[in-house]
Short mmCIF file of C-alpha atoms in Angstrom, two decimals:
data_model
loop_
_atom_site.label_atom_id
_atom_site.label_comp_id
_atom_site.label_asym_id
_atom_site.label_seq_id
_atom_site.Cartn_x
_atom_site.Cartn_y
_atom_site.Cartn_z
CA MET A 10 0.00 0.00 0.00
CA ALA A 11 1.04 3.57 -0.52
CA ASP A 12 2.71 5.52 2.25
CA ASN A 13 0.46 8.50 2.97
CA SER A 14 3.49 10.66 3.85
CA ARG A 15 4.52 10.67 0.17
CA ASP A 16 3.31 13.08 -2.45
CA PRO A 17 2.22 11.59 -5.77
CA ILE A 18 4.09 12.58 -8.90
CA ILE A 19 0.81 12.43 -10.81
CA ARG A 20 -2.77 12.32 -9.61
CA THR A 21 -5.55 12.00 -12.18
CA VAL A 22 -8.97 10.48 -12.84
CA PRO A 23 -9.45 8.31 -15.95
CA GLN A 24 -12.43 9.07 -18.18
CA PRO A 25 -14.80 6.85 -20.20
CA ALA A 26 -12.66 7.42 -23.33
CA ASP A 27 -9.83 5.55 -21.52
CA MET A 28 -11.89 2.32 -21.19
CA ASN A 29 -11.30 -0.95 -22.95
CA GLY A 30 -14.08 -3.26 -24.19
CA ASN A 31 -14.46 -4.81 -20.73
CA GLY A 32 -15.22 -1.48 -19.05
CA ASP A 33 -11.84 -1.21 -17.31
CA ILE A 34 -9.10 1.31 -18.08
CA PHE A 35 -6.67 0.30 -20.84
CA GLY A 36 -3.35 -1.02 -19.54
CA GLY A 37 -1.66 1.25 -22.08
CA TRP A 38 -3.28 4.29 -20.45
CA VAL A 39 -1.79 3.54 -17.03
CA LEU A 40 1.54 2.60 -18.65
CA SER A 41 1.58 6.01 -20.33
CA GLN A 42 0.79 7.80 -17.06
CA MET A 43 3.58 5.89 -15.31
CA ASP A 44 6.03 6.80 -18.09
CA ILE A 45 5.12 10.48 -17.72
CA ALA A 46 5.56 10.28 -13.93
CA GLY A 47 8.86 8.41 -14.17
CA GLY A 48 10.14 10.84 -16.80
CA ALA A 49 9.27 13.82 -14.61
CA LEU A 50 11.15 12.34 -11.65
CA ALA A 51 14.12 11.31 -13.81
CA ALA A 52 14.30 14.76 -15.44
CA ARG A 53 14.17 16.50 -12.08
CA THR A 54 16.89 14.16 -10.81
CA ALA A 55 19.09 14.64 -13.88
CA LYS A 56 18.37 18.37 -13.98
CA GLY A 57 17.75 18.06 -17.71
CA ARG A 58 16.27 16.05 -20.54
CA VAL A 59 15.72 12.30 -20.29
CA ALA A 60 14.33 9.61 -22.57
CA THR A 61 12.71 6.29 -21.69
CA VAL A 62 14.97 3.40 -22.72
CA ALA A 63 13.36 0.41 -20.99
CA ILE A 64 10.56 -0.88 -18.83
CA THR A 65 12.30 -3.72 -17.06
CA ALA A 66 9.33 -4.83 -14.96
CA MET A 67 5.59 -4.16 -15.06
CA THR A 68 2.88 -5.85 -13.05
CA PHE A 69 -0.84 -5.20 -13.37
CA VAL A 70 -2.31 -6.18 -10.00
CA GLN A 71 -5.94 -5.02 -10.25
CA PRO A 72 -8.06 -3.17 -12.81
CA ILE A 73 -8.56 0.59 -12.77
CA LYS A 74 -12.15 1.78 -13.11
CA VAL A 75 -13.59 4.97 -14.59
CA GLY A 76 -13.82 7.52 -11.80
CA ASP A 77 -10.99 6.06 -9.68
CA MET A 78 -8.57 8.60 -8.24
CA VAL A 79 -5.24 7.39 -9.65
CA SER A 80 -2.00 8.35 -7.87
CA ILE A 81 1.48 7.45 -9.10
CA TYR A 82 4.39 7.40 -6.68
CA GLY A 83 8.04 6.94 -7.57
CA LYS A 84 11.53 6.76 -6.20
CA VAL A 85 14.98 6.63 -7.73
CA SER A 86 16.33 3.12 -7.21
CA LYS A 87 19.58 3.34 -9.16
CA ILE A 88 21.79 5.87 -10.90
CA GLY A 89 24.19 4.58 -13.52
CA ARG A 90 26.72 6.23 -15.80
CA THR A 91 24.01 7.66 -18.08
CA SER A 92 20.82 6.07 -16.77
CA ILE A 93 18.36 6.56 -13.95
CA THR A 94 16.16 3.66 -12.79
CA ILE A 95 12.81 4.63 -11.28
CA ASP A 96 10.52 2.33 -9.28
CA LEU A 97 6.88 3.35 -9.75
CA GLU A 98 3.72 2.35 -7.93
CA THR A 99 0.17 3.17 -8.99
CA VAL A 100 -2.60 3.19 -6.40
CA VAL A 101 -6.26 4.07 -6.70
CA GLN A 102 -9.02 5.21 -4.45
CA ARG A 103 -12.34 3.92 -5.72
CA ARG A 104 -15.06 6.50 -6.33
CA ASN A 105 -16.70 6.32 -2.88
CA ASP A 106 -13.88 4.81 -0.80
CA ALA A 107 -10.72 6.47 0.52
CA THR A 108 -8.89 3.14 0.88
CA GLU A 109 -5.77 3.04 -1.30
CA ILE A 110 -5.41 -0.06 -3.50
CA GLN A 111 -2.21 -0.88 -5.39
CA VAL A 112 -3.11 -1.55 -9.03
CA THR A 113 0.27 -1.56 -10.83
CA HIS A 114 3.97 -1.33 -10.14
CA GLY A 115 6.93 -1.22 -12.46
CA THR A 116 10.55 -0.32 -13.03
CA PHE A 117 11.38 2.22 -15.74
CA VAL A 118 14.85 3.16 -17.00
CA PHE A 119 15.61 6.60 -18.40
CA VAL A 120 18.79 7.97 -19.95
CA ALA A 121 19.93 11.56 -19.50
CA ILE A 122 20.30 13.21 -22.91
CA ASP A 123 21.83 16.42 -24.19
CA GLY A 124 20.26 18.95 -26.55
CA ASP A 125 21.02 16.70 -29.54
CA GLY A 126 19.38 13.66 -27.94
CA LYS A 127 22.72 11.96 -27.21
CA PRO A 128 23.33 10.24 -23.84
CA MET A 129 25.12 12.45 -21.32
CA GLU A 130 27.76 10.80 -19.20
CA GLY A 131 28.61 11.77 -15.67
CA SER A 132 30.01 10.25 -12.54
CA PRO A 133 27.15 9.33 -11.90
CA LEU A 134 25.49 11.96 -14.10
CA GLY A 135 27.22 14.66 -12.04
CA PHE A 136 24.29 15.66 -9.83
CA GLU A 137 22.93 15.36 -6.35
CA PHE A 138 19.31 15.09 -5.31
CA PRO A 139 17.51 15.43 -1.96
CA ARG A 140 16.31 12.26 -0.25
CA THR A 141 13.88 11.65 2.56
CA GLU A 142 14.71 9.38 5.49
CA THR A 143 13.25 6.42 3.56
CA GLY A 144 15.39 7.15 0.48
CA ASP A 145 12.55 8.56 -1.63
CA VAL A 146 13.23 11.56 -3.83
CA GLY A 147 10.63 14.28 -3.31
CA LEU A 148 8.66 15.61 -6.28
CA GLY A 149 5.47 17.60 -6.49
CA LEU A 150 2.81 17.54 -9.16
CA VAL A 151 3.94 17.62 -12.79
CA TYR A 152 3.37 20.98 -14.49
#
């Protein structure tokens, strides 16, 4: 379950246009939201542009329904020579229930890129970022 002391990177509510034929939200929709959230955290961490290079793990635990409040949380799990690995967790609150339910989790890898789209090398990436006591990197809403 989500730790209520964390702030979500993204919080949104899926709409009927995001449904599949079974009445649940498309897996691709939540994957896209997680990629946006992971990219925002990776870019903030790298202090510059990043590109998604891999999704090394993705688990769909439960369906997302229209009207669910969807929150995506993330933390930096690894920094390499040019890459940043982000662990992401998606939780929902059903329409009339404040209980948080984990619906997906995954690991996304981003590479820091320069203005020409080429990987930037550093040691590691030449930046520092603030961490909480639990090791999470803080990030507010994406804007």
